[in-house]
mmCIF file of C-alpha atoms in Angstrom:
data_model
loop_
_atom_site.group_PDB
_atom_site.id
_atom_site.type_symbol
_atom_site.label_atom_id
_atom_site.label_comp_id
_atom_site.label_asym_id
_atom_site.label_seq_id
_atom_site.Cartn_x
_atom_site.Cartn_y
_atom_site.Cartn_z
ATOM 1 C CA MET A 76 -0.108 0.012 -0.002
ATOM 2 C CA PHE A 77 0.943 3.687 -0.591
ATOM 3 C CA THR A 78 1.584 5.654 2.586
ATOM 4 C CA SER A 79 3.498 8.559 4.044
ATOM 5 C CA ASN A 80 6.286 7.919 6.612
ATOM 6 C CA LEU A 81 6.255 9.709 10.093
ATOM 7 C CA THR A 82 9.460 8.009 11.417
ATOM 8 C CA LYS A 83 12.849 7.788 9.690
ATOM 9 C CA GLU A 84 13.543 4.562 8.167
ATOM 10 C CA LYS A 85 15.929 3.248 5.354
ATOM 11 C CA CYS A 86 14.632 2.362 1.870
ATOM 12 C CA GLY A 87 15.285 -1.226 1.237
ATOM 13 C CA PHE A 88 16.401 -0.624 -2.254
ATOM 14 C CA CYS A 89 18.534 2.840 -2.391
ATOM 15 C CA GLN A 90 19.447 2.678 1.518
ATOM 16 C CA LYS A 91 18.715 6.194 1.888
ATOM 17 C CA ASN A 92 16.378 7.603 4.539
ATOM 18 C CA VAL A 93 12.844 7.708 3.950
ATOM 19 C CA ASN A 94 12.116 11.113 5.373
ATOM 20 C CA ILE A 95 8.814 12.230 7.334
ATOM 21 C CA GLY A 96 6.192 13.076 4.731
ATOM 22 C CA GLN A 97 7.719 10.840 1.772
ATOM 23 C CA ARG A 98 5.587 8.199 0.180
ATOM 24 C CA PHE A 99 6.598 4.700 0.566
ATOM 25 C CA LEU A 100 5.694 1.163 -0.160
ATOM 26 C CA GLU A 101 5.527 -1.416 2.550
ATOM 27 C CA CYS A 102 5.979 -5.206 2.205
ATOM 28 C CA HIS A 103 2.806 -6.991 3.121
ATOM 29 C CA LYS A 104 4.481 -9.525 4.942
ATOM 30 C CA CYS A 105 7.577 -8.343 6.687
ATOM 31 C CA GLN A 106 6.783 -4.443 6.822
ATOM 32 C CA CYS A 107 10.044 -3.343 4.956
ATOM 33 C CA ILE A 108 9.799 -0.311 2.819
ATOM 34 C CA ILE A 109 11.068 1.446 -0.199
ATOM 35 C CA HIS A 110 10.449 4.872 -1.597
ATOM 36 C CA LYS A 111 7.678 4.990 -3.857
ATOM 37 C CA ASN A 112 9.894 6.494 -6.633
ATOM 38 C CA CYS A 113 12.207 3.208 -6.182
ATOM 39 C CA TYR A 114 9.452 0.926 -6.882
ATOM 40 C CA LYS A 115 10.067 0.584 -10.715
ATOM 41 C CA ASN A 116 13.899 -0.270 -10.274
ATOM 42 C CA SER A 117 13.364 -2.275 -7.036
ATOM 43 C CA GLU A 118 12.332 -5.957 -6.763
ATOM 44 C CA PHE A 119 8.994 -5.610 -5.161
ATOM 45 C CA SER A 120 6.123 -7.355 -6.617
ATOM 46 C CA LEU A 121 2.402 -6.622 -6.734
ATOM 47 C CA ILE A 122 0.532 -9.750 -5.677
ATOM 48 C CA ASN A 123 -3.203 -9.793 -5.064
ATOM 49 C CA PHE A 124 -3.176 -5.924 -4.806
ATOM 50 C CA ASN A 125 -0.550 -6.086 -2.011
ATOM 51 C CA PHE A 126 3.028 -5.246 -2.280
ATOM 52 C CA TYR A 127 5.774 -7.810 -1.237
ATOM 53 C CA CYS A 128 9.621 -7.615 -1.328
ATOM 54 C CA LYS A 129 11.771 -10.087 -3.263
ATOM 55 C CA SER A 130 12.336 -12.558 -0.140
ATOM 56 C CA CYS A 131 8.725 -12.454 0.850
ATOM 57 C CA SER A 132 7.266 -12.726 -2.699
ATOM 58 C CA LYS A 133 8.862 -16.030 -3.138
ATOM 59 C CA SER A 134 6.941 -17.850 -0.351
ATOM 60 C CA GLU A 135 3.611 -15.900 -1.225
ATOM 61 C CA ASN A 136 0.903 -17.831 -2.952
ATOM 62 C CA LEU A 137 0.633 -16.414 -6.565
ATOM 63 C CA THR A 138 -3.006 -17.433 -6.815
ATOM 64 C CA TYR A 139 -5.210 -14.399 -8.272
ATOM 65 C CA ASN A 140 -7.739 -13.421 -5.537
ATOM 66 C CA PRO A 141 -8.994 -9.790 -5.684
ATOM 67 C CA PHE A 142 -11.496 -10.657 -3.140
ATOM 68 C CA LYS A 143 -9.481 -11.660 -0.064
ATOM 69 C CA ASP A 144 -8.981 -8.133 1.140
ATOM 70 C CA LEU A 145 -12.404 -7.156 0.624
ATOM 71 C CA CYS A 146 -13.781 -10.059 2.420
ATOM 72 C CA SER A 147 -11.601 -9.171 5.571
ATOM 73 C CA SER A 148 -12.917 -5.622 5.378
ATOM 74 C CA ASN A 149 -16.542 -6.893 6.185
ATOM 75 C CA GLU A 150 -19.290 -4.544 6.971
ATOM 76 C CA GLU A 151 -16.938 -1.367 7.098
ATOM 77 C CA PHE A 152 -15.967 -1.894 3.221
ATOM 78 C CA PHE A 153 -19.709 -1.909 2.496
ATOM 79 C CA LYS A 154 -20.658 1.246 4.516
ATOM 80 C CA ASP A 155 -17.910 3.245 2.876
ATOM 81 C CA CYS A 156 -19.258 2.406 -0.616
ATOM 82 C CA GLU A 157 -23.009 2.791 0.280
ATOM 83 C CA ASN A 158 -23.209 5.375 -2.566
ATOM 84 C CA ASP A 159 -21.779 3.135 -5.426
ATOM 85 C CA LYS A 160 -24.619 0.874 -5.360
ATOM 86 C CA PHE A 161 -22.591 -1.977 -7.180
ATOM 87 C CA TYR A 162 -23.687 -4.420 -4.709
ATOM 88 C CA SER A 163 -26.678 -5.609 -2.973
ATOM 89 C CA GLU A 164 -28.504 -3.136 -0.612
ATOM 90 C CA ASP A 165 -28.094 -6.244 2.075
ATOM 91 C CA TRP A 166 -24.194 -6.082 2.653
ATOM 92 C CA SER A 167 -24.485 -9.523 4.217
ATOM 93 C CA GLU A 168 -25.582 -11.205 1.084
ATOM 94 C CA ALA A 169 -22.796 -9.508 -0.704
ATOM 95 C CA ILE A 170 -20.095 -10.452 1.629
ATOM 96 C CA GLY A 171 -21.429 -13.938 1.542
ATOM 97 C CA SER A 172 -20.958 -14.136 -2.408
ATOM 98 C CA LEU A 173 -17.442 -12.561 -1.928
ATOM 99 C CA GLN A 174 -16.351 -15.131 0.443
ATOM 100 C CA ALA A 175 -17.638 -17.988 -1.511
ATOM 101 C CA ALA A 176 -15.705 -16.587 -4.596
ATOM 102 C CA SER A 177 -12.572 -15.941 -2.394
ATOM 103 C CA SER A 178 -12.679 -19.611 -1.081
ATOM 104 C CA ILE A 179 -12.847 -21.188 -4.643
ATOM 105 C CA LEU A 180 -9.847 -18.739 -5.900
ATOM 106 C CA GLU A 181 -7.779 -19.754 -2.975
ATOM 107 C CA LYS A 182 -7.917 -23.362 -3.860
ATOM 108 C CA CYS A 183 -6.615 -22.661 -7.227
ATOM 109 C CA SER A 184 -2.981 -23.375 -8.218
ATOM 110 C CA TYR A 185 -0.571 -20.872 -10.048
ATOM 111 C CA TYR A 186 1.021 -22.306 -13.121
ATOM 112 C CA LYS A 187 3.642 -20.656 -15.659
ATOM 113 C CA PHE A 188 2.627 -20.601 -19.301
ATOM 114 C CA LYS A 189 5.336 -23.241 -19.922
ATOM 115 C CA SER A 190 3.740 -25.768 -17.653
ATOM 116 C CA VAL A 191 0.342 -25.038 -18.977
ATOM 117 C CA CYS A 192 1.314 -26.051 -22.372
ATOM 118 C CA GLN A 193 3.086 -29.116 -21.052
ATOM 119 C CA HIS A 194 -0.310 -30.077 -19.787
ATOM 120 C CA SER A 195 -2.266 -29.115 -22.704
ATOM 121 C CA PRO A 196 -3.777 -31.660 -25.504
ATOM 122 C CA VAL A 197 -2.829 -28.978 -28.432
ATOM 123 C CA ASN A 198 0.205 -27.395 -28.885
ATOM 124 C CA SER A 199 1.157 -23.736 -27.484
ATOM 125 C CA ASP A 200 0.292 -22.200 -30.885
ATOM 126 C CA PHE A 201 -3.226 -23.186 -29.994
ATOM 127 C CA LYS A 202 -4.733 -19.662 -29.360
ATOM 128 C CA THR A 203 -8.490 -18.771 -28.459
ATOM 129 C CA LEU A 204 -10.375 -15.079 -28.612
ATOM 130 C CA PHE A 205 -13.440 -14.210 -26.785
ATOM 131 C CA TYR A 206 -15.288 -11.134 -27.467
ATOM 132 C CA ASN A 207 -18.632 -9.915 -26.751
ATOM 133 C CA ILE A 208 -19.591 -8.084 -29.679
ATOM 134 C CA ASP A 209 -22.966 -6.673 -28.639
ATOM 135 C CA GLY A 210 -24.471 -7.017 -32.128
ATOM 136 C CA ASN A 211 -23.060 -8.055 -35.181
ATOM 137 C CA LYS A 212 -24.846 -5.665 -37.382
ATOM 138 C CA THR A 213 -23.521 -2.405 -35.573
ATOM 139 C CA ASN A 214 -19.782 -3.544 -34.557
ATOM 140 C CA PHE A 215 -18.810 -6.575 -36.871
ATOM 141 C CA ASP A 216 -16.691 -4.535 -39.039
ATOM 142 C CA THR A 217 -15.169 -2.473 -36.211
ATOM 143 C CA PHE A 218 -14.161 -5.977 -34.595
ATOM 144 C CA LEU A 219 -12.993 -7.031 -37.917
ATOM 145 C CA SER A 220 -10.780 -4.044 -38.590
ATOM 146 C CA GLU A 221 -9.399 -4.288 -34.975
ATOM 147 C CA LEU A 222 -8.874 -8.280 -35.536
ATOM 148 C CA ASN A 223 -6.784 -7.709 -38.801
ATOM 149 C CA SER A 224 -4.508 -5.138 -37.038
ATOM 150 C CA GLN A 225 -3.214 -7.980 -34.663
ATOM 151 C CA LYS A 226 -0.243 -10.024 -35.200
ATOM 152 C CA THR A 227 -1.594 -12.990 -33.595
ATOM 153 C CA GLU A 228 -3.426 -15.498 -35.540
ATOM 154 C CA PHE A 229 -6.151 -17.145 -33.412
ATOM 155 C CA SER A 230 -7.088 -20.931 -33.723
ATOM 156 C CA ILE A 231 -10.508 -20.157 -32.433
ATOM 157 C CA ILE A 232 -12.430 -16.944 -32.245
ATOM 158 C CA ALA A 233 -15.709 -16.904 -29.930
ATOM 159 C CA LEU A 234 -18.382 -14.151 -30.094
ATOM 160 C CA ALA A 235 -21.223 -13.535 -27.855
ATOM 161 C CA GLU A 236 -24.389 -11.415 -27.982
ATOM 162 C CA THR A 237 -24.076 -11.343 -31.751
ATOM 163 C CA ASN A 238 -28.034 -10.672 -32.045
ATOM 164 C CA THR A 239 -27.748 -12.795 -35.471
ATOM 165 C CA LYS A 240 -29.836 -15.663 -36.529
ATOM 166 C CA ALA A 241 -27.903 -18.853 -37.579
ATOM 167 C CA GLU A 242 -29.371 -18.546 -41.205
ATOM 168 C CA ASN A 243 -27.595 -15.328 -41.636
ATOM 169 C CA CYS A 244 -24.105 -16.268 -40.363
ATOM 170 C CA ASP A 245 -22.720 -15.743 -44.120
ATOM 171 C CA LEU A 246 -23.453 -12.107 -43.932
ATOM 172 C CA TYR A 247 -20.252 -12.034 -41.358
ATOM 173 C CA PRO A 248 -17.573 -13.858 -42.744
ATOM 174 C CA ILE A 249 -13.713 -13.736 -41.422
ATOM 175 C CA SER A 250 -11.097 -14.573 -43.879
ATOM 176 C CA GLY A 251 -9.316 -17.938 -43.378
ATOM 177 C CA TYR A 252 -12.107 -19.225 -40.916
ATOM 178 C CA SER A 253 -15.230 -21.383 -40.925
ATOM 179 C CA HIS A 254 -18.054 -20.007 -38.859
ATOM 180 C CA PHE A 255 -20.727 -21.863 -36.750
ATOM 181 C CA TYR A 256 -23.570 -20.007 -35.251
ATOM 182 C CA GLY A 257 -25.963 -21.118 -32.619
ATOM 183 C CA ASN A 258 -29.610 -20.337 -32.411
ATOM 184 C CA LYS A 259 -30.699 -17.242 -31.241
ATOM 185 C CA LEU A 260 -33.337 -16.904 -28.482
ATOM 186 C CA PRO A 261 -36.551 -16.632 -30.102
ATOM 187 C CA GLY A 262 -38.254 -13.395 -29.612
ATOM 188 C CA LYS A 263 -35.146 -11.502 -28.157
ATOM 189 C CA SER A 264 -33.787 -8.918 -30.575
ATOM 190 C CA LYS A 265 -30.664 -7.982 -28.377
ATOM 191 C CA GLY A 266 -28.410 -9.841 -25.785
ATOM 192 C CA SER A 267 -28.781 -13.198 -27.414
ATOM 193 C CA GLY A 268 -26.379 -15.679 -30.044
ATOM 194 C CA VAL A 269 -23.092 -17.204 -29.741
ATOM 195 C CA CYS A 270 -20.882 -18.272 -32.515
ATOM 196 C CA LEU A 271 -17.418 -19.688 -33.139
ATOM 197 C CA TYR A 272 -15.055 -19.011 -35.955
ATOM 198 C CA VAL A 273 -12.578 -21.988 -36.527
ATOM 199 C CA HIS A 274 -9.360 -21.425 -38.430
ATOM 200 C CA ASN A 275 -9.195 -23.408 -41.547
ATOM 201 C CA SER A 276 -6.386 -25.520 -40.591
ATOM 202 C CA LEU A 277 -8.618 -27.249 -37.980
ATOM 203 C CA ASN A 278 -11.211 -29.880 -39.034
ATOM 204 C CA ALA A 279 -14.347 -29.184 -37.007
ATOM 205 C CA MET A 280 -18.096 -29.899 -36.756
ATOM 206 C CA ILE A 281 -20.748 -28.799 -34.610
ATOM 207 C CA ASN A 282 -21.379 -30.832 -31.555
ATOM 208 C CA GLU A 283 -25.012 -30.801 -31.377
ATOM 209 C CA GLN A 284 -25.500 -32.674 -28.038
ATOM 210 C CA LEU A 285 -23.300 -29.987 -26.106
ATOM 211 C CA SER A 286 -25.096 -26.917 -27.800
ATOM 212 C CA THR A 287 -28.271 -25.406 -26.429
ATOM 213 C CA THR A 288 -30.281 -22.145 -26.446
ATOM 214 C CA THR A 289 -32.312 -21.113 -23.342
ATOM 215 C CA LYS A 290 -33.312 -17.877 -21.677
ATOM 216 C CA ASN A 291 -30.541 -18.997 -18.841
ATOM 217 C CA LEU A 292 -27.888 -20.314 -20.981
ATOM 218 C CA GLU A 293 -26.616 -20.428 -24.615
ATOM 219 C CA THR A 294 -23.595 -22.832 -25.688
ATOM 220 C CA LEU A 295 -22.182 -23.726 -28.943
ATOM 221 C CA TYR A 296 -19.705 -26.566 -28.965
ATOM 222 C CA VAL A 297 -17.564 -27.872 -31.942
ATOM 223 C CA THR A 298 -15.535 -31.085 -32.045
ATOM 224 C CA VAL A 299 -11.895 -30.532 -33.316
ATOM 225 C CA ASN A 300 -9.762 -33.675 -34.075
ATOM 226 C CA GLN A 301 -6.179 -33.122 -33.131
ATOM 227 C CA GLY A 302 -4.699 -36.288 -34.056
ATOM 228 C CA GLU A 303 -5.840 -39.207 -31.813
ATOM 229 C CA ILE A 304 -7.303 -36.566 -29.509
ATOM 230 C CA LYS A 305 -10.902 -34.915 -30.053
ATOM 231 C CA LEU A 306 -11.147 -31.397 -28.428
ATOM 232 C CA ASN A 307 -14.554 -30.068 -27.660
ATOM 233 C CA ILE A 308 -14.273 -26.308 -28.056
ATOM 234 C CA GLY A 309 -17.283 -24.040 -26.675
ATOM 235 C CA VAL A 310 -18.424 -20.631 -26.214
ATOM 236 C CA LEU A 311 -21.142 -20.119 -23.521
ATOM 237 C CA TYR A 312 -23.097 -16.957 -22.548
ATOM 238 C CA ARG A 313 -25.307 -16.608 -19.434
ATOM 239 C CA SER A 314 -27.965 -13.734 -19.906
ATOM 240 C CA PRO A 315 -27.862 -11.216 -16.878
ATOM 241 C CA ASN A 316 -31.684 -11.760 -17.009
ATOM 242 C CA GLY A 317 -31.597 -15.403 -16.631
ATOM 243 C CA ASP A 318 -31.991 -17.618 -13.319
ATOM 244 C CA PRO A 319 -28.492 -18.201 -11.975
ATOM 245 C CA ASP A 320 -29.477 -21.524 -10.329
ATOM 246 C CA LYS A 321 -31.062 -22.755 -13.601
ATOM 247 C CA PHE A 322 -27.854 -21.765 -15.383
ATOM 248 C CA ASP A 323 -26.012 -23.867 -12.760
ATOM 249 C CA GLU A 324 -28.216 -26.969 -13.453
ATOM 250 C CA GLU A 325 -28.226 -26.613 -17.204
ATOM 251 C CA TYR A 326 -24.629 -26.219 -17.516
ATOM 252 C CA SER A 327 -23.800 -29.265 -15.053
ATOM 253 C CA LEU A 328 -26.029 -31.300 -17.303
ATOM 254 C CA ILE A 329 -24.000 -30.321 -20.283
ATOM 255 C CA MET A 330 -20.699 -31.062 -18.478
ATOM 256 C CA SER A 331 -22.106 -34.544 -17.486
ATOM 257 C CA LYS A 332 -22.533 -35.425 -21.166
ATOM 258 C CA PHE A 333 -18.602 -35.622 -21.850
ATOM 259 C CA SER A 334 -16.947 -38.997 -21.793
ATOM 260 C CA LYS A 335 -13.867 -39.332 -19.730
ATOM 261 C CA LYS A 336 -11.807 -39.591 -22.987
ATOM 262 C CA GLU A 337 -12.837 -36.383 -24.235
ATOM 263 C CA LYS A 338 -11.451 -32.587 -23.572
ATOM 264 C CA SER A 339 -13.104 -29.609 -23.432
ATOM 265 C CA THR A 340 -12.194 -25.848 -23.729
ATOM 266 C CA ASP A 341 -14.801 -23.019 -22.877
ATOM 267 C CA CYS A 342 -14.511 -19.504 -24.143
ATOM 268 C CA ASP A 343 -16.886 -17.327 -21.970
ATOM 269 C CA SER A 344 -16.818 -13.863 -20.697
ATOM 270 C CA ALA A 345 -13.781 -14.327 -18.279
ATOM 271 C CA LEU A 346 -12.138 -13.703 -21.688
ATOM 272 C CA ILE A 347 -9.456 -16.561 -21.203
ATOM 273 C CA PRO A 348 -9.790 -20.221 -22.301
ATOM 274 C CA LEU A 349 -10.540 -22.757 -19.421
ATOM 275 C CA LEU A 350 -7.774 -25.341 -19.332
ATOM 276 C CA PRO A 351 -8.792 -28.806 -21.034
ATOM 277 C CA PHE A 352 -9.912 -31.122 -18.464
ATOM 278 C CA ASP A 353 -11.428 -34.940 -18.358
ATOM 279 C CA GLY A 354 -14.938 -35.956 -17.895
#
């Protein structure tokens, strides 16, 4: 955290005094300090919104968890933010949700990119992109222009909220890709429709068993053959107007349809592909 010094201490980086009133950073674990201006050249690290010195950062769990400190703030945090209204008016309900999310993230493990690639059924050149396009009719040309300006060539491009019927998919081609469009929710003009663009170097076909369109969940899966491995790749979208409990039920049902020999990767609103898994 950034703070002002009221006593004379030495900066752990430049070894000069940290004078009264000077802004400094403090290690969240051992409380050693450095000048704020020394941060860029120091070996301090920012982990989960807290600063750590080089020694302490080695022993700190690198799992991403932005909710941990919020949960420890409890009621005072929500009282200070009453005017923001980004949470439920019942703060106890909000803190319960944050604690549940924090608990899940605390159980996650940290992996470096090279380690992830070693456990992936496809090579490290396999890249996916997710984008909530908020309507093909108004935003597809802009998205295509931005995509063409990128140096990265994606294996899979997933879009949500296309607001496009499956029969109109040919109106929105991407050069070098085959496209697969799910059915838009009937009677809904906005906030519906998912699609996948699969690079022409891959052999893919729609997996009808895993694809669905309801007011709670929209999914579209394709099966890609990678040698002896069949990889199910999907895009999923949960409407904010849907029932969260029904969403969980419907998605769990889809997950139960995977055989233990199959692999699955989802592209969702987290903007990153989930790791392949068994079953």
